[in-house]
């Protein structure tokens, strides 16, 4: 099979497309013929050796995909030919992927592979952050930083579906226009507007929640834009810098700062994770939420797709078409 391979840590341009042996499933595993895979910012960190956990090289990057089951191991109830979507820490940018059966679900009728591949990681991250971590309520003002990115636009979609009021913050007019089309009530161009001041103006005194997958220089002013007792959820640092928040702000404003990592959330909070996933899957099956796909690349151009995400050009999800 063809697969994208990271042989040494480095930039996306160091990746190669190579021929690898077809995978064979063991007990509790299955093989999926990948039709579409989605690019996430952590993929860029992993190939650069900058993620929280270093994956030993060589490895095939990519964490979410959709396709058809081709082979199953002992104890797996799914059958070859079934249309599925699934997640894995690595391995999605390939013609075939080996997955644990518990991380795979059957696609609802009428859902295309690209939408399914682009739904799993970002929407789970955003929904856990909104539902279980921030406990967003109807009518709450929710500020989403990096609102046009994968996690950001998922957070916009889901907060709107939860009947919150969304203030989307992003770095360009075209990105903010997509956020408005997805239901954001207000927007901030944070490269040209003062974040703290505009949050307070647009939310009549301050937001209840900030969801931040970006970090960098945007985090502290967004936290300052919270109203007393608000919740700030940190999800990642796509801006490239981990911010240092003055703790006196937390004390004086009475706010809560919480972190959420998708890799460990289900282990740390199994009951909340199960509830959230059941609700999210139902929303997806009912067509209430669908990812916005802003760009698509063939498998051979995976390095270009990762560069596109690394340079913060992506709006919504970036998809690798494996066919």
CSV table of C-alpha atoms in Angstrom, one decimal, residues 14-145:
chain,number,residue,atom,x,y,z
A,14,UNK,CA,10.6,16.0,4.6
A,15,UNK,CA,7.7,13.5,4.4
A,16,UNK,CA,7.8,10.9,1.6
A,17,UNK,CA,5.1,8.7,0.0
A,18,UNK,CA,6.4,5.1,0.0
A,19,UNK,CA,5.2,1.5,-0.4
A,20,UNK,CA,4.6,-0.3,2.9
A,21,UNK,CA,3.3,-3.8,3.6
A,22,UNK,CA,-0.5,-4.1,3.9
A,23,UNK,CA,-1.5,-4.3,7.6
A,24,UNK,CA,-2.9,-7.4,9.2
A,25,UNK,CA,-5.5,-7.1,12.0
A,26,UNK,CA,-4.9,-8.8,15.3
A,27,UNK,CA,-7.6,-9.5,18.0
A,28,UNK,CA,-9.8,-6.5,18.5
A,29,UNK,CA,-8.4,-4.8,15.4
A,30,UNK,CA,-9.6,-4.1,11.9
A,31,UNK,CA,-8.2,-2.7,8.6
A,32,UNK,CA,-9.9,0.1,6.8
A,33,UNK,CA,-9.4,1.0,3.2
A,34,UNK,CA,-9.0,4.8,3.6
A,35,UNK,CA,-11.0,7.0,1.3
A,36,UNK,CA,-10.5,10.3,3.1
A,37,UNK,CA,-8.3,11.5,6.0
A,38,UNK,CA,-8.3,14.8,7.8
A,39,UNK,CA,-5.3,17.0,8.7
A,40,UNK,CA,-5.0,18.5,12.2
A,41,UNK,CA,-2.5,20.9,13.7
A,42,UNK,CA,-1.1,18.2,16.0
A,43,UNK,CA,0.0,16.3,12.9
A,44,UNK,CA,2.4,19.1,12.2
A,45,UNK,CA,3.7,19.0,15.7
A,46,UNK,CA,4.1,15.2,15.6
A,47,UNK,CA,6.2,15.1,12.4
A,48,UNK,CA,8.4,17.9,13.9
A,49,UNK,CA,8.9,16.0,17.1
A,50,UNK,CA,7.2,18.8,19.0
A,51,UNK,CA,4.1,17.1,20.3
A,52,UNK,CA,3.6,16.3,24.0
A,53,UNK,CA,4.5,12.7,23.2
A,54,UNK,CA,7.2,11.8,20.6
A,55,UNK,CA,6.2,9.1,18.2
A,56,UNK,CA,9.3,7.0,17.3
A,57,UNK,CA,10.2,7.3,13.6
A,58,UNK,CA,9.5,6.0,11.1
A,59,UNK,CA,5.7,6.4,11.3
A,60,UNK,CA,2.7,7.4,9.2
A,61,UNK,CA,1.0,10.5,10.5
A,62,UNK,CA,-2.7,11.2,10.5
A,63,UNK,CA,-5.3,10.6,13.2
A,64,UNK,CA,-8.8,10.6,11.6
A,65,UNK,CA,-10.2,8.8,8.6
A,66,UNK,CA,-13.1,7.3,6.8
A,67,UNK,CA,-13.4,4.3,4.4
A,68,UNK,CA,-14.5,0.7,4.2
A,69,UNK,CA,-13.6,-2.2,6.4
A,70,UNK,CA,-11.5,-4.7,4.5
A,71,UNK,CA,-10.4,-7.2,7.2
A,72,UNK,CA,-11.2,-7.9,10.8
A,73,UNK,CA,-9.5,-9.7,13.7
A,74,UNK,CA,-10.9,-12.0,16.3
A,75,UNK,CA,-13.7,-10.5,18.5
A,76,UNK,CA,-14.6,-7.7,16.0
A,77,UNK,CA,-18.3,-7.4,15.2
A,78,UNK,CA,-18.0,-5.2,12.2
A,79,UNK,CA,-17.8,-6.9,8.7
A,80,UNK,CA,-15.8,-6.2,5.6
A,81,UNK,CA,-17.5,-3.8,3.3
A,82,UNK,CA,-19.1,-1.7,6.0
A,83,UNK,CA,-18.6,2.1,5.7
A,84,UNK,CA,-16.9,3.4,8.8
A,85,UNK,CA,-15.0,6.3,10.4
A,86,UNK,CA,-12.3,6.0,12.9
A,87,UNK,CA,-9.5,7.6,14.9
A,88,UNK,CA,-6.0,6.6,15.7
A,89,UNK,CA,-3.0,8.4,17.1
A,90,UNK,CA,-1.1,7.9,13.8
A,91,UNK,CA,-1.5,6.0,10.6
A,92,UNK,CA,-4.4,7.7,8.7
A,93,UNK,CA,-2.4,9.1,5.7
A,94,UNK,CA,-2.2,5.8,3.9
A,95,UNK,CA,-4.3,3.7,1.6
A,96,UNK,CA,-5.0,1.3,4.5
A,97,UNK,CA,-5.0,1.8,8.2
A,98,UNK,CA,-5.0,-0.5,11.2
A,99,UNK,CA,-7.4,0.6,13.9
A,100,UNK,CA,-8.7,-0.7,17.3
A,101,UNK,CA,-12.3,-1.7,16.8
A,102,UNK,CA,-13.6,0.4,19.7
A,103,UNK,CA,-12.3,3.6,17.9
A,104,UNK,CA,-14.4,2.9,14.8
A,105,UNK,CA,-18.1,3.6,14.2
A,106,UNK,CA,-20.4,2.9,11.3
A,107,UNK,CA,-21.2,5.9,9.0
A,108,UNK,CA,-24.8,7.1,9.0
A,109,UNK,CA,-26.5,6.7,5.6
A,110,UNK,CA,-25.9,9.6,3.3
A,111,UNK,CA,-22.7,10.9,5.0
A,112,UNK,CA,-19.8,11.3,2.6
A,113,UNK,CA,-16.3,10.1,3.5
A,114,UNK,CA,-14.8,13.6,3.6
A,115,UNK,CA,-17.4,14.9,6.1
A,116,UNK,CA,-16.9,11.8,8.3
A,117,UNK,CA,-13.1,12.1,8.3
A,118,UNK,CA,-13.3,15.7,9.2
A,119,UNK,CA,-15.7,15.3,12.1
A,120,UNK,CA,-14.1,13.1,14.7
A,121,UNK,CA,-11.1,14.8,16.4
A,122,UNK,CA,-12.0,18.4,16.1
A,123,UNK,CA,-15.7,18.1,17.0
A,124,UNK,CA,-15.0,15.8,19.9
A,125,UNK,CA,-12.4,18.2,21.2
A,126,UNK,CA,-14.8,21.2,20.9
A,127,UNK,CA,-17.8,19.4,22.3
A,128,UNK,CA,-15.9,18.1,25.4
A,129,UNK,CA,-14.6,21.6,25.9
A,130,UNK,CA,-18.0,23.2,25.7
A,131,UNK,CA,-20.2,20.6,27.3
A,132,UNK,CA,-18.1,19.0,30.0
A,133,UNK,CA,-15.3,21.5,30.7
A,134,UNK,CA,-16.9,24.9,30.3
A,135,UNK,CA,-20.5,23.7,30.9
A,136,UNK,CA,-21.9,26.2,28.4
A,137,UNK,CA,-25.6,27.1,28.9
A,138,UNK,CA,-28.2,28.5,26.5
A,139,UNK,CA,-27.6,32.2,26.0
A,140,UNK,CA,-24.0,32.2,27.3
A,141,UNK,CA,-21.5,34.3,25.3
A,142,UNK,CA,-18.8,32.0,24.0
A,143,UNK,CA,-15.6,33.5,22.6
A,144,UNK,CA,-13.8,31.2,20.2
A,145,UNK,CA,-10.2,32.1,19.3
